mmCIF file of C-alpha atoms and ligand atoms in Angstrom:
data_model
loop_
_atom_site.group_PDB
_atom_site.id
_atom_site.type_symbol
_atom_site.label_atom_id
_atom_site.label_comp_id
_atom_site.label_asym_id
_atom_site.label_seq_id
_atom_site.Cartn_x
_atom_site.Cartn_y
_atom_site.Cartn_z
ATOM 1 C CA MET A 818 -15.674 -2.894 32.880
ATOM 2 C CA LEU A 819 -14.324 -5.994 31.147
ATOM 3 C CA GLY A 820 -11.547 -7.830 32.977
ATOM 4 C CA GLU A 821 -8.346 -8.638 31.089
ATOM 5 C CA PHE A 822 -9.393 -12.267 30.604
ATOM 6 C CA ASP A 823 -12.830 -11.348 29.224
ATOM 7 C CA LEU A 824 -11.307 -8.693 27.034
ATOM 8 C CA ILE A 825 -8.858 -11.142 25.457
ATOM 9 C CA ASN A 826 -11.597 -13.712 24.931
ATOM 10 C CA LYS A 827 -14.085 -11.280 23.444
ATOM 11 C CA PHE A 828 -11.878 -9.279 21.108
ATOM 12 C CA PHE A 829 -9.133 -11.723 20.207
ATOM 13 C CA LYS A 830 -9.633 -15.385 21.108
ATOM 14 C CA PHE A 831 -13.246 -15.931 20.087
ATOM 15 C CA ALA A 832 -13.250 -13.316 17.331
ATOM 16 C CA THR A 833 -10.695 -15.019 15.099
ATOM 17 C CA SER A 834 -11.201 -18.016 12.833
ATOM 18 C CA SER A 835 -9.277 -21.242 13.448
ATOM 19 C CA ARG A 836 -6.949 -23.202 11.187
ATOM 20 C CA SER A 837 -6.080 -26.867 11.321
ATOM 21 C CA ASP A 838 -2.303 -26.181 11.314
ATOM 22 C CA VAL A 839 -2.587 -24.090 14.499
ATOM 23 C CA LEU A 840 -2.332 -26.600 17.361
ATOM 24 C CA LEU A 841 -2.746 -23.956 20.041
ATOM 25 C CA GLY A 842 -3.910 -20.373 19.608
ATOM 26 C CA ILE A 843 -4.604 -17.589 22.112
ATOM 27 C CA GLY A 844 -4.716 -18.472 25.801
ATOM 28 C CA ASP A 845 -1.430 -20.147 26.687
ATOM 29 C CA ASP A 846 2.118 -18.818 27.071
ATOM 30 C CA CYS A 847 2.881 -19.530 23.420
ATOM 31 C CA ALA A 848 0.947 -20.505 20.332
ATOM 32 C CA LEU A 849 1.899 -23.765 18.599
ATOM 33 C CA LEU A 850 2.030 -24.097 14.855
ATOM 34 C CA ASN A 851 2.488 -27.154 12.613
ATOM 35 C CA ILE A 852 4.572 -26.448 9.524
ATOM 36 C CA PRO A 853 3.243 -28.548 6.615
ATOM 37 C CA ASP A 854 5.701 -30.967 4.964
ATOM 38 C CA GLY A 855 7.801 -29.435 2.212
ATOM 39 C CA GLN A 856 6.991 -25.867 3.293
ATOM 40 C CA GLN A 857 9.136 -23.127 4.789
ATOM 41 C CA LEU A 858 7.945 -20.604 7.363
ATOM 42 C CA ALA A 859 8.110 -16.937 6.284
ATOM 43 C CA ILE A 860 8.091 -14.413 9.152
ATOM 44 C CA THR A 861 7.736 -10.652 9.013
ATOM 45 C CA THR A 862 6.809 -7.772 11.323
ATOM 46 C CA ASP A 863 5.849 -4.131 10.931
ATOM 47 C CA THR A 864 4.792 -1.468 13.423
ATOM 48 C CA LEU A 865 2.393 1.419 12.817
ATOM 49 C CA VAL A 866 2.736 4.391 15.182
ATOM 50 C CA SER A 867 -0.068 6.933 15.505
ATOM 51 C CA GLY A 868 0.901 10.301 14.040
ATOM 52 C CA THR A 869 3.802 8.766 12.115
ATOM 53 C CA HIS A 870 2.300 5.981 9.996
ATOM 54 C CA PHE A 871 -1.313 7.116 10.120
ATOM 55 C CA PRO A 872 -3.063 10.341 11.244
ATOM 56 C CA GLU A 873 -4.251 10.387 14.848
ATOM 57 C CA ASN A 874 -7.879 10.851 13.771
ATOM 58 C CA LEU A 875 -7.970 7.917 11.328
ATOM 59 C CA ASP A 876 -10.965 5.636 11.962
ATOM 60 C CA ALA A 877 -10.164 2.573 14.070
ATOM 61 C CA ALA A 878 -11.350 0.049 11.450
ATOM 62 C CA SER A 879 -8.913 1.439 8.866
ATOM 63 C CA ILE A 880 -6.064 1.349 11.403
ATOM 64 C CA GLY A 881 -6.823 -2.325 12.078
ATOM 65 C CA TYR A 882 -7.069 -3.113 8.366
ATOM 66 C CA LYS A 883 -3.839 -1.315 7.480
ATOM 67 C CA ALA A 884 -1.839 -2.778 10.378
ATOM 68 C CA LEU A 885 -2.533 -6.257 9.032
ATOM 69 C CA SER A 886 -2.355 -5.311 5.378
ATOM 70 C CA VAL A 887 1.205 -3.932 5.447
ATOM 71 C CA ASN A 888 2.368 -7.197 7.021
ATOM 72 C CA LEU A 889 0.477 -9.421 4.582
ATOM 73 C CA SER A 890 2.041 -7.330 1.816
ATOM 74 C CA ASP A 891 5.508 -8.443 2.998
ATOM 75 C CA LEU A 892 4.372 -12.070 2.875
ATOM 76 C CA ALA A 893 3.022 -11.453 -0.648
ATOM 77 C CA ALA A 894 6.371 -10.000 -1.737
ATOM 78 C CA MET A 895 8.038 -13.240 -0.631
ATOM 79 C CA GLY A 896 5.468 -15.494 -2.321
ATOM 80 C CA ALA A 897 4.152 -16.773 0.999
ATOM 81 C CA GLU A 898 0.592 -17.836 1.717
ATOM 82 C CA PRO A 899 -0.489 -16.101 4.954
ATOM 83 C CA ALA A 900 -1.337 -18.432 7.843
ATOM 84 C CA CYS A 901 -1.333 -16.636 11.186
ATOM 85 C CA VAL A 902 -0.463 -13.407 12.972
ATOM 86 C CA THR A 903 0.265 -12.008 16.401
ATOM 87 C CA LEU A 904 -0.851 -8.541 17.442
ATOM 88 C CA CYS A 905 0.934 -6.298 19.957
ATOM 89 C CA LEU A 906 -1.374 -3.462 20.733
ATOM 90 C CA THR A 907 -0.402 -0.371 22.730
ATOM 91 C CA VAL A 908 -3.445 1.801 23.448
ATOM 92 C CA PRO A 909 -3.770 4.973 25.583
ATOM 93 C CA LYS A 910 -6.730 3.384 27.417
ATOM 94 C CA ILE A 911 -9.035 0.378 27.014
ATOM 95 C CA ASP A 912 -11.856 1.809 24.926
ATOM 96 C CA THR A 913 -14.067 -1.136 23.969
ATOM 97 C CA ASP A 914 -15.839 0.823 21.245
ATOM 98 C CA TRP A 915 -12.514 1.700 19.583
ATOM 99 C CA LEU A 916 -11.191 -1.823 20.062
ATOM 100 C CA SER A 917 -14.280 -3.360 18.536
ATOM 101 C CA LYS A 918 -13.961 -1.191 15.401
ATOM 102 C CA PHE A 919 -10.210 -1.792 15.207
ATOM 103 C CA MET A 920 -10.739 -5.564 15.337
ATOM 104 C CA GLN A 921 -13.543 -5.350 12.794
ATOM 105 C CA GLY A 922 -11.085 -3.872 10.241
ATOM 106 C CA PHE A 923 -8.301 -6.247 11.262
ATOM 107 C CA LEU A 924 -10.453 -9.389 11.093
ATOM 108 C CA GLU A 925 -12.178 -8.391 7.865
ATOM 109 C CA LEU A 926 -8.843 -8.752 6.083
ATOM 110 C CA ALA A 927 -7.718 -11.734 8.202
ATOM 111 C CA LYS A 928 -10.843 -13.674 7.242
ATOM 112 C CA GLN A 929 -10.392 -12.852 3.571
ATOM 113 C CA TYR A 930 -7.107 -14.799 3.609
ATOM 114 C CA GLY A 931 -7.939 -17.430 6.243
ATOM 115 C CA VAL A 932 -5.437 -15.914 8.678
ATOM 116 C CA GLN A 933 -5.737 -16.850 12.356
ATOM 117 C CA LEU A 934 -4.811 -14.473 15.194
ATOM 118 C CA ILE A 935 -2.728 -16.722 17.475
ATOM 119 C CA GLY A 936 -1.470 -14.376 20.186
ATOM 120 C CA GLY A 937 -0.201 -10.978 21.136
ATOM 121 C CA ASP A 938 0.130 -8.507 23.921
ATOM 122 C CA THR A 939 -1.971 -5.585 25.097
ATOM 123 C CA THR A 940 -0.359 -2.661 26.941
ATOM 124 C CA GLU A 941 -1.155 0.943 27.792
ATOM 125 C CA GLY A 942 0.728 3.820 26.202
ATOM 126 C CA PRO A 943 0.737 6.028 23.083
ATOM 127 C CA LEU A 944 -1.219 4.284 20.281
ATOM 128 C CA SER A 945 0.978 1.903 18.343
ATOM 129 C CA ILE A 946 0.266 -1.422 16.624
ATOM 130 C CA SER A 947 2.822 -4.082 15.943
ATOM 131 C CA VAL A 948 1.867 -7.146 13.916
ATOM 132 C CA GLN A 949 3.957 -10.197 13.221
ATOM 133 C CA ALA A 950 2.809 -12.336 10.299
ATOM 134 C CA TYR A 951 3.641 -15.958 9.469
ATOM 135 C CA GLY A 952 3.151 -17.625 6.115
ATOM 136 C CA PHE A 953 4.149 -20.760 4.236
ATOM 137 C CA ILE A 954 6.208 -21.092 1.056
ATOM 138 C CA PRO A 955 7.059 -24.353 -0.731
ATOM 139 C CA GLU A 956 10.768 -25.082 -0.174
ATOM 140 C CA GLY A 957 13.062 -23.013 -2.395
ATOM 141 C CA LYS A 958 10.291 -20.924 -3.955
ATOM 142 C CA ALA A 959 10.723 -17.643 -2.021
ATOM 143 C CA LEU A 960 10.790 -14.524 -4.241
ATOM 144 C CA LYS A 961 14.162 -13.296 -3.005
ATOM 145 C CA ARG A 962 15.432 -9.859 -3.937
ATOM 146 C CA SER A 963 18.691 -11.435 -5.107
ATOM 147 C CA ARG A 964 17.106 -13.305 -8.026
ATOM 148 C CA ALA A 965 17.097 -10.652 -10.790
ATOM 149 C CA ARG A 966 19.113 -11.606 -13.915
ATOM 150 C CA VAL A 967 20.286 -9.492 -16.865
ATOM 151 C CA GLY A 968 17.550 -9.421 -19.532
ATOM 152 C CA ASP A 969 14.701 -9.994 -17.045
ATOM 153 C CA THR A 970 11.600 -7.877 -17.521
ATOM 154 C CA VAL A 971 10.677 -5.513 -14.666
ATOM 155 C CA PHE A 972 6.972 -5.478 -13.796
ATOM 156 C CA VAL A 973 4.722 -3.700 -11.308
ATOM 157 C CA SER A 974 1.181 -4.532 -10.239
ATOM 158 C CA GLY A 975 -1.763 -2.121 -10.060
ATOM 159 C CA THR A 976 -1.153 1.619 -10.295
ATOM 160 C CA LEU A 977 1.480 3.719 -8.529
ATOM 161 C CA GLY A 978 1.396 7.012 -6.638
ATOM 162 C CA ASP A 979 -2.237 6.856 -5.486
ATOM 163 C CA ALA A 980 -1.477 6.645 -1.752
ATOM 164 C CA GLY A 981 1.066 9.450 -2.166
ATOM 165 C CA LEU A 982 -1.555 11.619 -3.845
ATOM 166 C CA ALA A 983 -4.017 10.894 -1.023
ATOM 167 C CA LEU A 984 -1.422 12.109 1.481
ATOM 168 C CA LYS A 985 -0.718 15.316 -0.401
ATOM 169 C CA GLU A 986 -2.653 18.393 0.457
ATOM 170 C CA ASN A 987 -3.330 19.812 -2.982
ATOM 171 C CA LYS A 988 -6.393 21.910 -2.711
ATOM 172 C CA GLU A 989 -5.805 23.425 -6.157
ATOM 173 C CA ILE A 990 -6.791 20.184 -7.915
ATOM 174 C CA LYS A 991 -10.456 19.265 -7.747
ATOM 175 C CA PHE A 992 -11.369 15.580 -7.603
ATOM 176 C CA SER A 993 -14.833 14.051 -7.638
ATOM 177 C CA LYS A 994 -16.164 12.408 -4.485
ATOM 178 C CA SER A 995 -15.587 8.939 -5.920
ATOM 179 C CA SER A 996 -11.984 9.819 -6.875
ATOM 180 C CA LEU A 997 -11.315 11.101 -3.356
ATOM 181 C CA HIS A 998 -12.812 7.916 -1.946
ATOM 182 C CA PHE A 999 -10.612 5.811 -4.243
ATOM 183 C CA LEU A 1000 -7.459 7.714 -3.221
ATOM 184 C CA MET A 1001 -8.211 7.514 0.510
ATOM 185 C CA SER A 1002 -8.903 3.798 0.313
ATOM 186 C CA ARG A 1003 -5.586 3.292 -1.514
ATOM 187 C CA LEU A 1004 -3.870 5.007 1.418
ATOM 188 C CA ASN A 1005 -5.828 3.615 4.348
ATOM 189 C CA ARG A 1006 -6.876 0.179 3.115
ATOM 190 C CA PRO A 1007 -4.174 -1.118 0.798
ATOM 191 C CA SER A 1008 -4.830 -4.586 -0.668
ATOM 192 C CA PRO A 1009 -1.937 -7.000 -0.207
ATOM 193 C CA ARG A 1010 -1.092 -8.723 -3.523
ATOM 194 C CA ILE A 1011 -1.221 -12.232 -2.075
ATOM 195 C CA GLU A 1012 -2.544 -14.011 -5.196
ATOM 196 C CA LEU A 1013 0.152 -12.386 -7.331
ATOM 197 C CA GLY A 1014 2.934 -13.383 -4.906
ATOM 198 C CA ILE A 1015 1.751 -16.982 -4.973
ATOM 199 C CA ALA A 1016 1.512 -16.994 -8.792
ATOM 200 C CA LEU A 1017 5.095 -15.656 -8.996
ATOM 201 C CA ARG A 1018 6.502 -18.722 -7.175
ATOM 202 C CA PHE A 1019 6.445 -20.587 -10.461
ATOM 203 C CA PHE A 1020 8.329 -17.907 -12.416
ATOM 204 C CA ASN A 1021 11.659 -17.777 -10.585
ATOM 205 C CA ALA A 1022 10.944 -14.122 -9.815
ATOM 206 C CA SER A 1023 12.585 -11.591 -7.535
ATOM 207 C CA ALA A 1024 10.040 -9.333 -5.850
ATOM 208 C CA ILE A 1025 9.545 -6.508 -3.384
ATOM 209 C CA ASP A 1026 6.475 -4.671 -2.141
ATOM 210 C CA ILE A 1027 6.440 -0.942 -2.781
ATOM 211 C CA SER A 1028 6.257 0.643 0.639
ATOM 212 C CA ASP A 1029 8.890 3.382 0.251
ATOM 213 C CA GLY A 1030 8.500 4.305 -3.438
ATOM 214 C CA LEU A 1031 9.197 2.540 -6.746
ATOM 215 C CA CYS A 1032 12.807 3.673 -7.307
ATOM 216 C CA LYS A 1033 13.935 3.201 -3.740
ATOM 217 C CA ASP A 1034 12.402 -0.262 -3.549
ATOM 218 C CA LEU A 1035 13.674 -1.374 -6.980
ATOM 219 C CA ASN A 1036 17.135 -0.264 -5.877
ATOM 220 C CA HIS A 1037 16.923 -2.908 -3.134
ATOM 221 C CA ILE A 1038 16.498 -5.574 -5.831
ATOM 222 C CA CYS A 1039 19.424 -4.009 -7.744
ATOM 223 C CA GLU A 1040 21.646 -4.104 -4.658
ATOM 224 C CA GLU A 1041 20.793 -7.664 -3.685
ATOM 225 C CA SER A 1042 21.065 -8.948 -7.270
ATOM 226 C CA LYS A 1043 24.123 -6.790 -8.098
ATOM 227 C CA LYS A 1044 22.406 -5.557 -11.272
ATOM 228 C CA GLY A 1045 20.984 -2.335 -12.729
ATOM 229 C CA MET A 1046 17.600 -1.551 -14.277
ATOM 230 C CA THR A 1047 16.228 0.770 -16.941
ATOM 231 C CA ILE A 1048 12.670 1.920 -16.287
ATOM 232 C CA HIS A 1049 10.567 3.890 -18.775
ATOM 233 C CA LEU A 1050 8.538 6.691 -17.226
ATOM 234 C CA GLN A 1051 5.733 6.483 -19.798
ATOM 235 C CA LEU A 1052 5.205 2.777 -19.049
ATOM 236 C CA ILE A 1053 4.448 3.266 -15.341
ATOM 237 C CA PRO A 1054 0.769 2.369 -14.752
ATOM 238 C CA LEU A 1055 -1.280 5.290 -13.425
ATOM 239 C CA SER A 1056 -4.856 5.711 -12.212
ATOM 240 C CA SER A 1057 -6.979 8.364 -13.912
ATOM 241 C CA GLU A 1058 -6.563 10.456 -10.730
ATOM 242 C CA LEU A 1059 -2.775 10.335 -10.985
ATOM 243 C CA LYS A 1060 -2.902 11.153 -14.715
ATOM 244 C CA LYS A 1061 -5.001 14.212 -13.941
ATOM 245 C CA TYR A 1062 -2.590 15.280 -11.197
ATOM 246 C CA ILE A 1063 0.443 14.927 -13.505
ATOM 247 C CA ARG A 1064 -1.346 16.708 -16.364
ATOM 248 C CA GLU A 1065 -2.112 19.667 -14.131
ATOM 249 C CA THR A 1066 1.155 19.870 -12.192
ATOM 250 C CA GLY A 1067 3.799 18.225 -14.409
ATOM 251 C CA ASP A 1068 5.008 16.532 -11.225
ATOM 252 C CA TRP A 1069 6.097 12.897 -11.721
ATOM 253 C CA THR A 1070 7.540 12.345 -8.260
ATOM 254 C CA LEU A 1071 4.529 10.480 -6.852
ATOM 255 C CA PRO A 1072 4.608 7.305 -9.010
ATOM 256 C CA LEU A 1073 8.422 7.206 -8.805
ATOM 257 C CA SER A 1074 9.013 8.003 -5.176
ATOM 258 C CA ALA A 1075 5.865 8.040 -3.044
ATOM 259 C CA GLY A 1076 5.424 5.099 -0.702
ATOM 260 C CA ASP A 1077 2.436 3.305 0.803
ATOM 261 C CA ASP A 1078 1.005 1.812 -2.408
ATOM 262 C CA TYR A 1079 1.863 -1.781 -1.403
ATOM 263 C CA GLU A 1080 1.917 -2.941 -4.998
ATOM 264 C CA LEU A 1081 4.546 -5.517 -5.986
ATOM 265 C CA ALA A 1082 7.557 -4.788 -8.193
ATOM 266 C CA PHE A 1083 9.210 -7.892 -9.633
ATOM 267 C CA THR A 1084 11.423 -9.352 -12.334
ATOM 268 C CA ILE A 1085 10.760 -12.328 -14.623
ATOM 269 C CA SER A 1086 12.994 -13.942 -17.247
ATOM 270 C CA PRO A 1087 11.912 -13.230 -20.859
ATOM 271 C CA ASP A 1088 11.153 -16.887 -21.715
ATOM 272 C CA LEU A 1089 8.513 -17.069 -18.962
ATOM 273 C CA LYS A 1090 6.918 -13.711 -19.690
ATOM 274 C CA ASP A 1091 4.134 -14.796 -22.058
ATOM 275 C CA LYS A 1092 3.046 -17.638 -19.803
ATOM 276 C CA PHE A 1093 3.030 -15.252 -16.847
ATOM 277 C CA LEU A 1094 0.936 -12.668 -18.720
ATOM 278 C CA ARG A 1095 -1.601 -15.333 -19.717
ATOM 279 C CA GLN A 1096 -1.868 -16.468 -16.114
ATOM 280 C CA THR A 1097 -2.313 -13.005 -14.610
ATOM 281 C CA LYS A 1098 -4.975 -12.278 -17.215
ATOM 282 C CA GLU A 1099 -6.869 -15.397 -16.184
ATOM 283 C CA LEU A 1100 -6.548 -14.390 -12.528
ATOM 284 C CA SER A 1101 -7.538 -10.759 -13.343
ATOM 285 C CA ILE A 1102 -4.373 -9.403 -11.686
ATOM 286 C CA PRO A 1103 -3.259 -6.119 -13.286
ATOM 287 C CA VAL A 1104 0.470 -6.165 -14.109
ATOM 288 C CA THR A 1105 2.523 -3.862 -16.346
ATOM 289 C CA GLU A 1106 5.989 -4.152 -17.895
ATOM 290 C CA ILE A 1107 7.989 -1.047 -17.047
ATOM 291 C CA GLY A 1108 11.592 -1.890 -17.884
ATOM 292 C CA ILE A 1109 14.489 -4.323 -18.057
ATOM 293 C CA VAL A 1110 17.321 -5.600 -15.843
ATOM 294 C CA ASN A 1111 20.838 -4.853 -17.097
ATOM 295 C CA GLU A 1112 24.462 -4.797 -15.975
ATOM 296 C CA GLY A 1113 24.871 -1.892 -13.592
ATOM 297 C CA LYS A 1114 24.174 -0.934 -10.042
ATOM 298 C CA ARG A 1115 21.031 1.119 -9.785
ATOM 299 C CA VAL A 1116 17.704 2.065 -11.296
ATOM 300 C CA ASN A 1117 17.883 4.420 -14.256
ATOM 301 C CA VAL A 1118 14.609 6.131 -15.257
ATOM 302 C CA ILE A 1119 14.166 7.267 -18.867
ATOM 303 C CA ASP A 1120 11.643 10.063 -19.351
ATOM 304 C CA THR A 1121 9.258 10.650 -22.252
ATOM 305 C CA ASP A 1122 12.015 12.473 -24.222
ATOM 306 C CA GLY A 1123 14.420 9.562 -23.801
ATOM 307 C CA LEU A 1124 16.476 11.441 -21.199
ATOM 308 C CA SER A 1125 17.792 9.945 -17.998
ATOM 309 C CA LEU A 1126 16.318 11.248 -14.766
ATOM 310 C CA GLU A 1127 18.539 11.477 -11.755
ATOM 311 C CA ILE A 1128 16.835 10.148 -8.667
ATOM 312 C CA MET A 1129 17.952 12.557 -5.972
ATOM 313 C CA ASP A 1130 17.367 10.768 -2.708
ATOM 314 C CA GLY A 1131 15.085 8.082 -4.051
ATOM 315 C CA TYR A 1132 12.308 9.325 -1.870
ATOM 316 C CA GLU A 1133 11.084 12.756 -2.687
ATOM 317 C CA HIS A 1134 12.999 14.498 -5.397
ATOM 318 C CA PHE A 1135 14.265 13.774 -8.833
ATOM 319 C CA LYS A 1136 15.652 16.016 -11.507
ATOM 320 C CA LYS A 1137 16.906 15.892 -15.056
ATOM 321 C CA LYS A 1138 20.655 15.344 -15.484
HETATM 322 P P1 ADP B 451 1.429 -13.649 29.216
HETATM 323 O O1 ADP B 451 1.359 -12.923 30.516
HETATM 324 O O2 ADP B 451 1.635 -15.120 29.333
HETATM 325 O O3 ADP B 451 2.313 -12.997 28.218
HETATM 326 P P2 ADP B 451 -0.969 -12.249 28.459
HETATM 327 O O4 ADP B 451 -1.744 -12.061 29.711
HETATM 328 O O5 ADP B 451 -0.181 -11.116 27.922
HETATM 329 O O6 ADP B 451 -0.060 -13.568 28.611
HETATM 330 O O7 ADP B 451 -1.955 -12.760 27.332
HETATM 331 C C1 ADP B 451 -2.780 -13.864 27.538
HETATM 332 C C2 ADP B 451 -3.108 -14.501 26.208
HETATM 333 O O8 ADP B 451 -3.796 -13.566 25.407
HETATM 334 C C3 ADP B 451 -1.881 -14.925 25.440
HETATM 335 O O9 ADP B 451 -2.166 -16.135 24.761
HETATM 336 C C4 ADP B 451 -1.673 -13.812 24.459
HETATM 337 O O10 ADP B 451 -1.029 -14.266 23.286
HETATM 338 C C5 ADP B 451 -3.095 -13.330 24.203
HETATM 339 N N1 ADP B 451 -3.179 -11.878 23.863
HETATM 340 C C6 ADP B 451 -2.964 -10.811 24.658
HETATM 341 N N2 ADP B 451 -3.117 -9.661 23.986
HETATM 342 C C7 ADP B 451 -3.452 -10.004 22.726
HETATM 343 C C8 ADP B 451 -3.714 -9.276 21.523
HETATM 344 N N3 ADP B 451 -3.661 -7.936 21.479
HETATM 345 N N4 ADP B 451 -4.015 -9.976 20.414
HETATM 346 C C9 ADP B 451 -4.050 -11.328 20.428
HETATM 347 N N5 ADP B 451 -3.809 -12.064 21.515
HETATM 348 C C10 ADP B 451 -3.500 -11.428 22.655
HETATM 349 MG MG1 MG B 452 2.082 -10.982 27.595
#
């Protein structure tokens, strides 16, 4: 049996990489962090509870990956460059095999972005993972939700509804093995859009990450900016899997209302649009224009016949007016 000290050293302290701006990492009562000149510290936290945010039988590496990913996604949506994280882990028992796989998934993503694990807490109880993430943003460049202006273009990254489709039990639609793999990885191993968030700093953008569904999350930008938006259904970017699902079911709720995609939705003023599109092309970041910001209060979705859809509760249902 590993003692607590050995456990912390093996799985956390010596497993993580080290950064020059971290003066003191794991092992003392607090970690110490140097904030570079001219930068602001962005802080976010998110908890994943077994059975609520992921199925109890999900593999440990995916749980570790996702627990970090959803937090890095919040940093991305603010335009922050990730720097370090803390990890509060509640586990039913100390199972070193499980812990090793969990940390493998967690550190795989941490290493990709040069993120250092600087502390945390380990307790016994029902499985739950709480991560706090810290990132840096040049002063005044945060992608606040309150920044949308009338006439701005509304964009989203990637494709929408894939994680929602992975969650759905629809045995009537047959997908190939590679499609099923794609959908499950969209759900269990979402990629935070860090590079996009950083690129958006120079475009005076408002942004949000799509964790609860496109309409619900865009409505947060509308509320904070005191504006409305018109979104065109046929412009929403879809994977071939989602297109097949919609073709066979006629159900558009997933790209509009399903959560867990962790793509970014954002607004950019029209004069900066061409420059932005050139830059994202160079960086190979997929982005799509889906609508425009206007006077108003909420998101209005126009369907393929030009009719307005009424978003029922912004989460699961929508219907034609
Ligand atoms: P304290 O009693 O001072 O809170 P702990 O015994 O809880 O300290 O932890 C000792 C050290 O190990 C601390 O630096 C803490 O941040 C770190 N630590 C404990 N659990 C974790 C974890 N799950 N991930 C990362 N660091 C951890
Ligand atoms: Mg402690």
